[in-house]
Phi, psi and omega in degrees: 000315180295320180298317179298317180297319179294321178295319179295319179296317180298320179295320179297314180298317181298315181295317183292332181291330183259343184279134177274159177296149176301147180298317179235137179237148182215140172243123178269121173263114186282050180195178175286164178304146185090159179091184190294319181293320177298314178303317181298314179295320180295327176295315177296316181302310181292320181291319181288318180287317181295329180269006180058036178275341177232152186275328181236157184302142176279134179271139174252125178238159188241133182220075185291157174138116170066034180051043177109351185295317182296314179296318181302310181293321182294314182295317182293315187276326189243336184225051190283344188240019182283108186295330185266002186257124172243153183234134180282144172221166180223175175300327177295325176299316182293323177298314179292326175297320182293327184261014171085015183275001178261011177079218189280350181266149182240191186293339182270002188266004174225173175254115181284127192260291185193170182257166173247339183152190181208157169242173181220150177297152178217139178259113193242138175229169175293155182299330181264015180296144175292344179279108180269343182209170177296328178298320178298316180297316181298320179296318179294318178298317182293321181291318181201095182304330183284350182278348182245118179257117175272151173218149178194171183270061179184148182281179178301130182098350180282174178302314183293323176296319180299322178299315179297316181296322179291325176294316178300317179300318180297334178274358181081023183254137175294126183301336179291340178273350183288138175266124186221133177244124181268136177241167182293331181194178182297326179298315178296319181295319179295320177297318179295322177297311182293334178275356178084012181281334172229159183262334183222137176245119177268083186252212182239149182301323184294341183279339197266345186305311181296321180290326177295320179299326180279356178070022186266337182225168175226142179257121182279331181188148176258136184268061179231164180290324182227163178299147180277156180281172172073221188296338183261010186294338181277350183272125181288155174280161174297322183300316182287347176268005175101006181235105186279070177252116181234138177215083175284140180243088186277154175231128183201201189217153170226168175235169181297156185292338183254014174297132184302146181303322181294321178292318178298318179298322177297315179299314181299312181297322180292318177296322178303319180285317183296317186295333181264002182280142178300327181296318179291324178302322179292318178298315181296315180296322179297334179266006175078016179261161181248157181302134174201087188260114181207135181219167170053226185299325180294317177293319179304314180294320181295314180300315181293325176293318180296315181298318177298317179297315180296323178296321178294319177296319181301317178295317182298321183265014172078019176267160182280124178234152178289000000 
């Protein structure tokens, strides 16, 4: 098995060394301008152009629909072999792929390329909340699930709802007993938290830095395997507090299923170089993302593991899964 992997790696390196960059490059953002997919494409655009990995500017185009479903189906069915086209995806894309919202295509129908970075779930309360730790929140949930109102920017079944449901599960509470209020977005949910309309906001780590500086909120736990770097390094993870709840929100790219192996190898090798460059690290930090460097076969394995995990969660929480 190891020998095969080494041979495959050697072949990839050999192909990428001789393969030239595509004449024209494009990043498809599967949404309207603005938002996470646009940010993901702009990161690739800035990193590739700034690092002189491509000769001409990368074009960003928009293909909204179904948190990536329209773009996924279009690239596979109509544009499967475009060497210069990469498509942005997110953890939300993988969740929807897992529960069958991408139609007849599955996780094996594209070539997973590389990441741009990641965000992580965060359990946030007001600065004056009686919950001083995740343990306090769990105790309150266990004593009376109806006494704790969660709020977030997504309806039942969304990523933010899943974070709340997993916290409830970790407290030994049936998610059906959990009180949850859906908002249009994270900004509305944060406003509701500060106004006292909800007690807990299951948001994202990248959102809280500015609010922490203002002393308006407190983060009870980060839903990552390890502590995050920088300003959030003092905040413990849920895992280290005894609750193994993790929710990475990755942002990355895939290419069409019929893109030539040599072209795919060029993209993988180029991302490997771009992701470790100091210039890209600055771009990523400016967009509020954290390091999460993964490409090629490693990303392919990770994506497939995540989709399987999300499908299992979907069944557990009563959502429709393939």
